[in-house]
Amino acid sequence: MHDRDIAEKQLFDYDDVFADIVNVLLFHGRSVIHAGQLETARDRDAYPSAAGLREMERDVSKLVRGDGIVVSLIGIENQSRADRTMVLRVMGYDALAVSDRVKVGQMISKKCTT
């Protein structure tokens, strides 16, 4: 199972494969997302918890750029068997990713106003 997960992550990391998968799953096969728009996003993040510093690792995630700005973050999670907590884990991944983007935006705003 572990080998299959590694192979899937490596395959999905190719921008053209990722774009094809997203287009099939989200856009019924229409070519909406293109490989040239994709940029690999950070798949690991850390956050503080009551038990200490914890780490989250997403399978594959990509930023989608349009007109020079990030317009979307798309993540793909693979499961070998059903995990009822996956929805909560994905929400956690998304929250950390959005938090990071907000921090970057705040840094850019501060540089522009000084």
CSV table of N, CA, C and O in Angstrom, one decimal:
chain,number,residue,atom,x,y,z
A,1,MET,N,0.8,-1.2,0.0
A,1,MET,CA,0.0,0.0,0.0
A,1,MET,C,0.9,1.3,0.0
A,1,MET,O,0.6,2.2,-0.7
A,2,HIS,N,1.9,1.2,0.8
A,2,HIS,CA,2.8,2.4,0.9
A,2,HIS,C,3.4,2.7,-0.4
A,2,HIS,O,3.5,3.9,-0.8
A,3,ASP,N,3.9,1.7,-1.2
A,3,ASP,CA,4.5,1.9,-2.5
A,3,ASP,C,3.5,2.5,-3.5
A,3,ASP,O,3.9,3.4,-4.3
A,4,ARG,N,2.2,2.1,-3.4
A,4,ARG,CA,1.2,2.6,-4.3
A,4,ARG,C,1.0,4.1,-4.0
A,4,ARG,O,0.9,4.9,-4.9
A,5,ASP,N,1.0,4.5,-2.7
A,5,ASP,CA,0.8,5.9,-2.3
A,5,ASP,C,2.0,6.7,-2.8
A,5,ASP,O,1.7,7.8,-3.4
A,6,ILE,N,3.2,6.2,-2.7
A,6,ILE,CA,4.3,6.9,-3.2
A,6,ILE,C,4.3,7.1,-4.7
A,6,ILE,O,4.5,8.2,-5.3
A,7,ALA,N,3.9,6.1,-5.4
A,7,ALA,CA,3.8,6.1,-6.9
A,7,ALA,C,2.7,7.1,-7.3
A,7,ALA,O,2.9,7.9,-8.3
A,8,GLU,N,1.6,7.1,-6.6
A,8,GLU,CA,0.5,8.1,-7.0
A,8,GLU,C,0.9,9.5,-6.7
A,8,GLU,O,0.7,10.4,-7.5
A,9,LYS,N,1.6,9.8,-5.6
A,9,LYS,CA,2.1,11.1,-5.3
A,9,LYS,C,3.0,11.6,-6.4
A,9,LYS,O,3.0,12.7,-6.9
A,10,GLN,N,4.0,10.7,-6.8
A,10,GLN,CA,4.9,11.1,-7.8
A,10,GLN,C,4.2,11.4,-9.2
A,10,GLN,O,4.6,12.3,-9.9
A,11,LEU,N,3.3,10.5,-9.5
A,11,LEU,CA,2.5,10.7,-10.8
A,11,LEU,C,1.7,12.0,-10.8
A,11,LEU,O,1.8,12.8,-11.7
A,12,PHE,N,1.0,12.2,-9.7
A,12,PHE,CA,0.2,13.4,-9.6
A,12,PHE,C,1.0,14.7,-9.5
A,12,PHE,O,0.5,15.8,-9.7
A,13,ASP,N,2.3,14.6,-9.2
A,13,ASP,CA,3.1,15.8,-9.1
A,13,ASP,C,3.4,16.4,-10.4
A,13,ASP,O,3.8,17.6,-10.5
A,14,TYR,N,3.3,15.6,-11.5
A,14,TYR,CA,3.5,16.2,-12.9
A,14,TYR,C,2.3,17.1,-13.2
A,14,TYR,O,1.2,16.7,-13.1
A,15,ASP,N,2.7,18.3,-13.6
A,15,ASP,CA,1.6,19.3,-13.8
A,15,ASP,C,0.6,18.9,-14.9
A,15,ASP,O,-0.6,19.1,-14.7
A,16,ASP,N,1.0,18.2,-16.0
A,16,ASP,CA,0.1,17.8,-17.0
A,16,ASP,C,-0.9,16.8,-16.5
A,16,ASP,O,-2.1,16.8,-16.8
A,17,VAL,N,-0.4,15.8,-15.7
A,17,VAL,CA,-1.2,14.8,-15.1
A,17,VAL,C,-2.2,15.4,-14.1
A,17,VAL,O,-3.4,15.1,-14.1
A,18,PHE,N,-1.7,16.3,-13.3
A,18,PHE,CA,-2.5,16.9,-12.3
A,18,PHE,C,-3.6,17.7,-13.0
A,18,PHE,O,-4.8,17.6,-12.6
A,19,ALA,N,-3.3,18.5,-14.0
A,19,ALA,CA,-4.3,19.2,-14.7
A,19,ALA,C,-5.3,18.3,-15.4
A,19,ALA,O,-6.5,18.6,-15.3
A,20,ASP,N,-4.9,17.2,-16.0
A,20,ASP,CA,-5.9,16.3,-16.6
A,20,ASP,C,-6.8,15.7,-15.5
A,20,ASP,O,-8.0,15.6,-15.7
A,21,ILE,N,-6.3,15.3,-14.3
A,21,ILE,CA,-7.1,14.8,-13.3
A,21,ILE,C,-8.2,15.8,-12.8
A,21,ILE,O,-9.3,15.5,-12.7
A,22,VAL,N,-7.7,17.0,-12.6
A,22,VAL,CA,-8.6,18.1,-12.1
A,22,VAL,C,-9.7,18.4,-13.1
A,22,VAL,O,-10.8,18.5,-12.8
A,23,ASN,N,-9.3,18.5,-14.4
A,23,ASN,CA,-10.2,18.7,-15.4
A,23,ASN,C,-11.3,17.7,-15.6
A,23,ASN,O,-12.5,18.0,-15.8
A,24,VAL,N,-10.9,16.4,-15.4
A,24,VAL,CA,-11.9,15.3,-15.4
A,24,VAL,C,-12.8,15.4,-14.2
A,24,VAL,O,-14.0,15.3,-14.3
A,25,LEU,N,-12.2,15.5,-13.0
A,25,LEU,CA,-13.0,15.4,-11.8
A,25,LEU,C,-13.9,16.7,-11.6
A,25,LEU,O,-15.0,16.5,-11.1
A,26,LEU,N,-13.4,17.8,-11.9
A,26,LEU,CA,-14.1,19.1,-11.5
A,26,LEU,C,-14.9,19.7,-12.7
A,26,LEU,O,-15.8,20.4,-12.5
A,27,PHE,N,-14.4,19.5,-13.9
A,27,PHE,CA,-14.9,20.2,-15.1
A,27,PHE,C,-15.4,19.2,-16.2
A,27,PHE,O,-15.5,19.6,-17.3
A,28,HIS,N,-15.7,18.0,-15.8
A,28,HIS,CA,-16.3,17.0,-16.7
A,28,HIS,C,-15.5,16.8,-18.0
A,28,HIS,O,-16.0,16.7,-19.1
A,29,GLY,N,-14.1,16.9,-17.9
A,29,GLY,CA,-13.2,16.7,-19.0
A,29,GLY,C,-12.9,17.9,-19.8
A,29,GLY,O,-12.0,17.9,-20.7
A,30,ARG,N,-13.6,19.0,-19.6
A,30,ARG,CA,-13.3,20.3,-20.3
A,30,ARG,C,-11.9,20.7,-19.8
A,30,ARG,O,-11.5,20.7,-18.7
A,31,SER,N,-11.1,21.3,-20.8
A,31,SER,CA,-9.8,21.7,-20.4
A,31,SER,C,-9.8,23.2,-19.9
A,31,SER,O,-9.7,24.1,-20.6
A,32,VAL,N,-10.0,23.2,-18.6
A,32,VAL,CA,-10.1,24.5,-17.9
A,32,VAL,C,-8.8,24.9,-17.2
A,32,VAL,O,-8.3,26.0,-17.3
A,33,ILE,N,-8.1,23.9,-16.6
A,33,ILE,CA,-6.9,24.1,-15.9
A,33,ILE,C,-5.8,23.6,-16.8
A,33,ILE,O,-5.9,22.5,-17.4
A,34,HIS,N,-4.7,24.3,-17.0
A,34,HIS,CA,-3.6,24.0,-17.9
A,34,HIS,C,-2.3,23.8,-17.1
A,34,HIS,O,-2.1,24.5,-16.1
A,35,ALA,N,-1.5,22.9,-17.6
A,35,ALA,CA,-0.2,22.6,-16.9
A,35,ALA,C,0.6,23.9,-16.6
A,35,ALA,O,1.2,24.0,-15.6
A,36,GLY,N,0.6,24.8,-17.6
A,36,GLY,CA,1.4,26.0,-17.5
A,36,GLY,C,0.9,26.9,-16.4
A,36,GLY,O,1.7,27.9,-16.0
A,37,GLN,N,-0.3,26.8,-15.9
A,37,GLN,CA,-0.8,27.6,-14.8
A,37,GLN,C,-0.5,27.1,-13.4
A,37,GLN,O,-0.7,27.8,-12.5
A,38,LEU,N,0.1,25.9,-13.4
A,38,LEU,CA,0.3,25.2,-12.1
A,38,LEU,C,1.6,25.5,-11.5
A,38,LEU,O,2.6,25.6,-12.2
A,39,GLU,N,1.6,25.6,-10.2
A,39,GLU,CA,2.9,25.7,-9.4
A,39,GLU,C,2.7,24.8,-8.1
A,39,GLU,O,1.7,24.9,-7.5
A,40,THR,N,3.7,24.1,-7.9
A,40,THR,CA,3.7,23.2,-6.7
A,40,THR,C,3.6,24.0,-5.4
A,40,THR,O,4.3,24.9,-5.2
A,41,ALA,N,2.6,23.6,-4.6
A,41,ALA,CA,2.4,24.3,-3.3
A,41,ALA,C,3.1,23.5,-2.2
A,41,ALA,O,3.5,22.3,-2.4
A,42,ARG,N,3.3,24.2,-1.1
A,42,ARG,CA,3.9,23.5,0.0
A,42,ARG,C,3.0,22.4,0.5
A,42,ARG,O,1.8,22.7,0.8
A,43,ASP,N,3.5,21.2,0.6
A,43,ASP,CA,2.6,20.0,1.0
A,43,ASP,C,2.7,19.8,2.5
A,43,ASP,O,1.9,19.0,3.1
A,44,ARG,N,3.7,20.4,3.2
A,44,ARG,CA,3.8,20.1,4.6
A,44,ARG,C,3.7,21.4,5.4
A,44,ARG,O,4.1,22.5,4.9
A,45,ASP,N,3.1,21.4,6.5
A,45,ASP,CA,2.9,22.5,7.4
A,45,ASP,C,2.9,22.1,8.8
A,45,ASP,O,2.6,21.0,9.1
A,46,ALA,N,3.2,23.0,9.7
A,46,ALA,CA,3.2,22.7,11.1
A,46,ALA,C,2.3,23.7,11.8
A,46,ALA,O,2.0,24.8,11.4
A,47,TYR,N,1.7,23.2,12.9
A,47,TYR,CA,0.8,24.0,13.7
A,47,TYR,C,0.9,23.7,15.2
A,47,TYR,O,1.3,22.5,15.5
A,48,PRO,N,0.7,24.6,16.1
A,48,PRO,CA,0.8,24.3,17.5
A,48,PRO,C,-0.5,23.6,18.0
A,48,PRO,O,-1.6,23.9,17.5
A,49,SER,N,-0.4,22.7,18.9
A,49,SER,CA,-1.5,22.0,19.5
A,49,SER,C,-1.3,21.9,21.0
A,49,SER,O,-0.2,22.1,21.4
A,50,ALA,N,-2.3,21.4,21.7
A,50,ALA,CA,-2.1,21.2,23.1
A,50,ALA,C,-1.0,20.2,23.4
A,50,ALA,O,-0.3,20.2,24.4
A,51,ALA,N,-0.8,19.3,22.5
A,51,ALA,CA,0.2,18.2,22.6
A,51,ALA,C,1.6,18.7,22.1
A,51,ALA,O,2.6,17.9,22.1
A,52,GLY,N,1.7,19.9,21.7
A,52,GLY,CA,3.0,20.4,21.1
A,52,GLY,C,2.9,20.7,19.6
A,52,GLY,O,1.8,20.7,19.1
A,53,LEU,N,4.0,20.9,19.0
A,53,LEU,CA,4.0,21.2,17.5
A,53,LEU,C,3.6,19.9,16.8
A,53,LEU,O,4.2,18.9,17.0
A,54,ARG,N,2.7,20.1,15.8
A,54,ARG,CA,2.2,18.9,15.0
A,54,ARG,C,2.5,19.3,13.6
A,54,ARG,O,2.6,20.4,13.2
A,55,GLU,N,2.6,18.2,12.7
A,55,GLU,CA,2.8,18.4,11.3
A,55,GLU,C,1.7,17.8,10.5
A,55,GLU,O,1.2,16.7,10.9
A,56,MET,N,1.3,18.5,9.4
A,56,MET,CA,0.3,17.9,8.5
A,56,MET,C,1.0,17.8,7.1
A,56,MET,O,1.8,18.7,6.7
A,57,GLU,N,0.7,16.7,6.4
A,57,GLU,CA,1.3,16.5,5.1
A,57,GLU,C,0.2,16.1,4.1
A,57,GLU,O,-0.5,15.2,4.3
A,58,ARG,N,0.1,17.0,3.1
A,58,ARG,CA,-0.9,16.7,2.1
A,58,ARG,C,-0.3,15.9,1.0
A,58,ARG,O,0.9,16.0,0.7
A,59,ASP,N,-1.1,15.1,0.3
A,59,ASP,CA,-0.5,14.3,-0.8
A,59,ASP,C,0.1,15.1,-1.9
A,59,ASP,O,1.3,15.1,-2.2
A,60,VAL,N,-0.8,15.9,-2.6
A,60,VAL,CA,-0.3,16.8,-3.7
A,60,VAL,C,-1.2,18.0,-3.7
A,60,VAL,O,-2.4,17.9,-3.6
A,61,SER,N,-0.6,19.2,-3.8
A,61,SER,CA,-1.4,20.4,-3.9
A,61,SER,C,-0.6,21.3,-4.9
A,61,SER,O,0.6,21.4,-4.9
A,62,LYS,N,-1.4,22.1,-5.6
A,62,LYS,CA,-0.9,23.0,-6.6
A,62,LYS,C,-1.6,24.3,-6.5
A,62,LYS,O,-2.8,24.4,-6.3
A,63,LEU,N,-0.9,25.4,-6.7
A,63,LEU,CA,-1.4,26.7,-6.9
A,63,LEU,C,-1.8,26.9,-8.4
A,63,LEU,O,-1.0,26.5,-9.2
A,64,VAL,N,-2.9,27.5,-8.7
A,64,VAL,CA,-3.3,27.8,-10.0
A,64,VAL,C,-3.2,29.3,-10.2
A,64,VAL,O,-3.8,30.1,-9.5
A,65,ARG,N,-2.4,29.7,-11.2
A,65,ARG,CA,-2.2,31.1,-11.5
A,65,ARG,C,-2.9,31.6,-12.7
A,65,ARG,O,-3.0,30.8,-13.7
A,66,GLY,N,-3.4,32.7,-12.6
A,66,GLY,CA,-4.1,33.3,-13.8
A,66,GLY,C,-3.8,34.8,-13.8
A,66,GLY,O,-4.0,35.5,-12.7
A,67,ASP,N,-3.4,35.4,-14.8
A,67,ASP,CA,-3.1,36.8,-14.9
A,67,ASP,C,-2.0,37.2,-13.8
A,67,ASP,O,-2.2,38.3,-13.2
A,68,GLY,N,-1.1,36.4,-13.5
A,68,GLY,CA,0.0,36.7,-12.6
A,68,GLY,C,-0.4,36.6,-11.1
A,68,GLY,O,0.5,36.9,-10.3
A,69,ILE,N,-1.6,36.2,-10.8
A,69,ILE,CA,-1.9,36.0,-9.4
A,69,ILE,C,-2.4,34.6,-9.1
A,69,ILE,O,-2.9,33.9,-10.1
A,70,VAL,N,-2.4,34.2,-7.9
A,70,VAL,CA,-2.9,32.9,-7.5
A,70,VAL,C,-4.4,33.0,-7.4
A,70,VAL,O,-5.0,33.8,-6.7
A,71,VAL,N,-5.1,32.2,-8.2
A,71,VAL,CA,-6.6,32.2,-8.3
A,71,VAL,C,-7.2,31.0,-7.5
A,71,VAL,O,-8.4,31.0,-7.2
A,72,SER,N,-6.4,30.0,-7.3
A,72,SER,CA,-6.9,28.8,-6.6
A,72,SER,C,-5.8,27.9,-6.0
A,72,SER,O,-4.7,28.0,-6.5
A,73,LEU,N,-6.1,27.2,-5.1
A,73,LEU,CA,-5.3,26.1,-4.5
A,73,LEU,C,-6.1,24.8,-4.6
A,73,LEU,O,-7.2,24.8,-4.1
A,74,ILE,N,-5.5,23.8,-5.3
A,74,ILE,CA,-6.2,22.6,-5.5
A,74,ILE,C,-5.4,21.5,-4.9
A,74,ILE,O,-4.2,21.4,-5.2
A,75,GLY,N,-5.9,20.7,-4.0
A,75,GLY,CA,-5.2,19.6,-3.4
A,75,GLY,C,-5.9,18.2,-3.7
A,75,GLY,O,-7.1,18.2,-3.9
A,76,ILE,N,-5.1,17.2,-3.8
A,76,ILE,CA,-5.6,15.9,-4.1
A,76,ILE,C,-5.1,14.9,-3.0
A,76,ILE,O,-3.9,14.9,-2.7
A,77,GLU,N,-6.0,14.2,-2.4
A,77,GLU,CA,-5.7,13.2,-1.4
A,77,GLU,C,-6.1,11.9,-1.8
A,77,GLU,O,-7.3,11.7,-2.3
A,78,ASN,N,-5.3,10.9,-1.7
A,78,ASN,CA,-5.6,9.5,-2.1
A,78,ASN,C,-5.9,8.7,-0.9
A,78,ASN,O,-5.3,8.9,0.2
A,79,GLN,N,-6.8,7.8,-1.0
A,79,GLN,CA,-7.2,6.9,0.0
A,79,GLN,C,-7.2,5.5,-0.5
A,79,GLN,O,-7.8,5.2,-1.5
A,80,SER,N,-6.5,4.6,0.3
A,80,SER,CA,-6.6,3.1,-0.1
A,80,SER,C,-7.8,2.5,0.5
A,80,SER,O,-8.4,1.5,0.0
A,81,ARG,N,-8.3,3.1,1.6
A,81,ARG,CA,-9.5,2.6,2.3
A,81,ARG,C,-10.2,3.8,2.8
A,81,ARG,O,-9.6,4.9,3.1
A,82,ALA,N,-11.5,3.7,3.0
A,82,ALA,CA,-12.3,4.8,3.5
A,82,ALA,C,-11.9,5.3,4.9
A,82,ALA,O,-11.6,4.5,5.8
A,83,ASP,N,-11.7,6.6,5.0
A,83,ASP,CA,-11.4,7.2,6.3
A,83,ASP,C,-12.4,8.3,6.6
A,83,ASP,O,-12.4,9.3,5.9
A,84,ARG,N,-13.2,8.1,7.6
A,84,ARG,CA,-14.3,9.0,7.9
A,84,ARG,C,-13.8,10.4,8.4
A,84,ARG,O,-14.5,11.4,8.3
A,85,THR,N,-12.5,10.5,8.8
A,85,THR,CA,-12.0,11.8,9.3
A,85,THR,C,-11.3,12.5,8.2
A,85,THR,O,-10.8,13.6,8.4
A,86,MET,N,-11.3,12.0,6.9
A,86,MET,CA,-10.6,12.7,5.9
A,86,MET,C,-11.1,14.1,5.6
A,86,MET,O,-10.3,15.0,5.4
A,87,VAL,N,-12.4,14.3,5.7
A,87,VAL,CA,-13.0,15.6,5.5
A,87,VAL,C,-12.4,16.6,6.4
A,87,VAL,O,-12.0,17.7,6.1
A,88,LEU,N,-12.2,16.2,7.7
A,88,LEU,CA,-11.7,17.1,8.7
A,88,LEU,C,-10.2,17.4,8.4
A,88,LEU,O,-9.7,18.5,8.6
A,89,ARG,N,-9.5,16.4,8.0
A,89,ARG,CA,-8.1,16.6,7.7
A,89,ARG,C,-7.9,17.5,6.6
A,89,ARG,O,-7.0,18.4,6.6
A,90,VAL,N,-8.7,17.4,5.5
A,90,VAL,CA,-8.6,18.2,4.3
A,90,VAL,C,-9.0,19.7,4.7
A,90,VAL,O,-8.3,20.6,4.3
A,91,MET,N,-10.0,19.8,5.6
A,91,MET,CA,-10.3,21.2,6.0
A,91,MET,C,-9.1,21.8,6.8
A,91,MET,O,-8.8,23.0,6.6
A,92,GLY,N,-8.4,21.0,7.6
A,92,GLY,CA,-7.2,21.5,8.3
A,92,GLY,C,-6.1,21.9,7.3
A,92,GLY,O,-5.5,22.9,7.5
A,93,TYR,N,-5.9,21.1,6.3
A,93,TYR,CA,-4.9,21.4,5.2
A,93,TYR,C,-5.3,22.7,4.6
A,93,TYR,O,-4.4,23.6,4.4
A,94,ASP,N,-6.5,22.9,4.2
A,94,ASP,CA,-7.0,24.1,3.5
A,94,ASP,C,-6.8,25.3,4.4
A,94,ASP,O,-6.4,26.4,4.0
A,95,ALA,N,-7.2,25.2,5.7
A,95,ALA,CA,-7.1,26.3,6.6
A,95,ALA,C,-5.6,26.8,6.8
A,95,ALA,O,-5.4,28.0,6.7
A,96,LEU,N,-4.7,25.8,6.9
A,96,LEU,CA,-3.3,26.2,7.0
A,96,LEU,C,-2.8,26.9,5.7
A,96,LEU,O,-2.1,27.8,5.7
A,97,ALA,N,-3.2,26.3,4.6
A,97,ALA,CA,-2.8,26.9,3.3
A,97,ALA,C,-3.3,28.3,3.1
A,97,ALA,O,-2.6,29.2,2.7
A,98,VAL,N,-4.6,28.6,3.5
A,98,VAL,CA,-5.2,29.9,3.4
A,98,VAL,C,-4.5,30.8,4.3
A,98,VAL,O,-4.2,32.0,4.0
A,99,SER,N,-4.2,30.4,5.5
A,99,SER,CA,-3.5,31.2,6.5
A,99,SER,C,-2.1,31.6,6.0
A,99,SER,O,-1.7,32.8,6.1
A,100,ASP,N,-1.4,30.7,5.3
A,100,ASP,CA,-0.1,31.0,4.7
A,100,ASP,C,-0.3,32.1,3.7
A,100,ASP,O,0.5,33.0,3.6
A,101,ARG,N,-1.3,32.0,2.8
A,101,ARG,CA,-1.5,32.9,1.7
A,101,ARG,C,-1.9,34.3,2.3
A,101,ARG,O,-1.4,35.3,1.8
A,102,VAL,N,-2.6,34.3,3.4
A,102,VAL,CA,-3.0,35.6,4.0
A,102,VAL,C,-1.7,36.3,4.6
A,102,VAL,O,-1.5,37.5,4.4
A,103,LYS,N,-0.8,35.5,5.2
A,103,LYS,CA,0.4,36.0,5.7
A,103,LYS,C,1.3,36.6,4.6
A,103,LYS,O,1.9,37.7,4.7
A,104,VAL,N,1.4,35.9,3.5
A,104,VAL,CA,2.1,36.4,2.3
A,104,VAL,C,1.5,37.7,1.9
A,104,VAL,O,2.2,38.7,1.6
A,105,GLY,N,0.2,37.8,1.8
A,105,GLY,CA,-0.5,39.0,1.3
A,105,GLY,C,-0.2,40.2,2.3
A,105,GLY,O,0.0,41.3,1.9
A,106,GLN,N,-0.2,39.9,3.6
A,106,GLN,CA,0.1,40.9,4.6
A,106,GLN,C,1.5,41.5,4.4
A,106,GLN,O,1.8,42.7,4.5
A,107,MET,N,2.5,40.6,4.2
A,107,MET,CA,3.8,41.0,4.0
A,107,MET,C,4.0,41.8,2.8
A,107,MET,O,4.7,42.9,2.8
A,108,ILE,N,3.3,41.5,1.7
A,108,ILE,CA,3.4,42.3,0.5
A,108,ILE,C,2.7,43.6,0.7
A,108,ILE,O,3.3,44.7,0.3
A,109,SER,N,1.6,43.7,1.4
A,109,SER,CA,0.9,45.0,1.7
A,109,SER,C,1.8,45.9,2.5
A,109,SER,O,1.9,47.1,2.2
A,110,LYS,N,2.5,45.3,3.5
A,110,LYS,CA,3.4,46.2,4.3
A,110,LYS,C,4.5,46.7,3.5
A,110,LYS,O,4.9,47.9,3.7
A,111,LYS,N,5.1,45.9,2.6
A,111,LYS,CA,6.2,46.4,1.7
A,111,LYS,C,5.7,47.5,0.8
A,111,LYS,O,6.4,48.4,0.5
A,112,CYS,N,4.5,47.4,0.3
A,112,CYS,CA,3.9,48.4,-0.6
A,112,CYS,C,3.6,49.7,0.1
A,112,CYS,O,3.6,50.8,-0.6
A,113,THR,N,3.3,49.7,1.4
A,113,THR,CA,2.9,50.9,2.0
A,113,THR,C,4.1,51.6,2.7
A,113,THR,O,3.9,52.7,3.2
A,114,THR,N,5.2,50.9,2.8
A,114,THR,CA,6.4,51.6,3.5
A,114,THR,C,7.3,52.2,2.5
A,114,THR,O,7.3,52.1,1.3
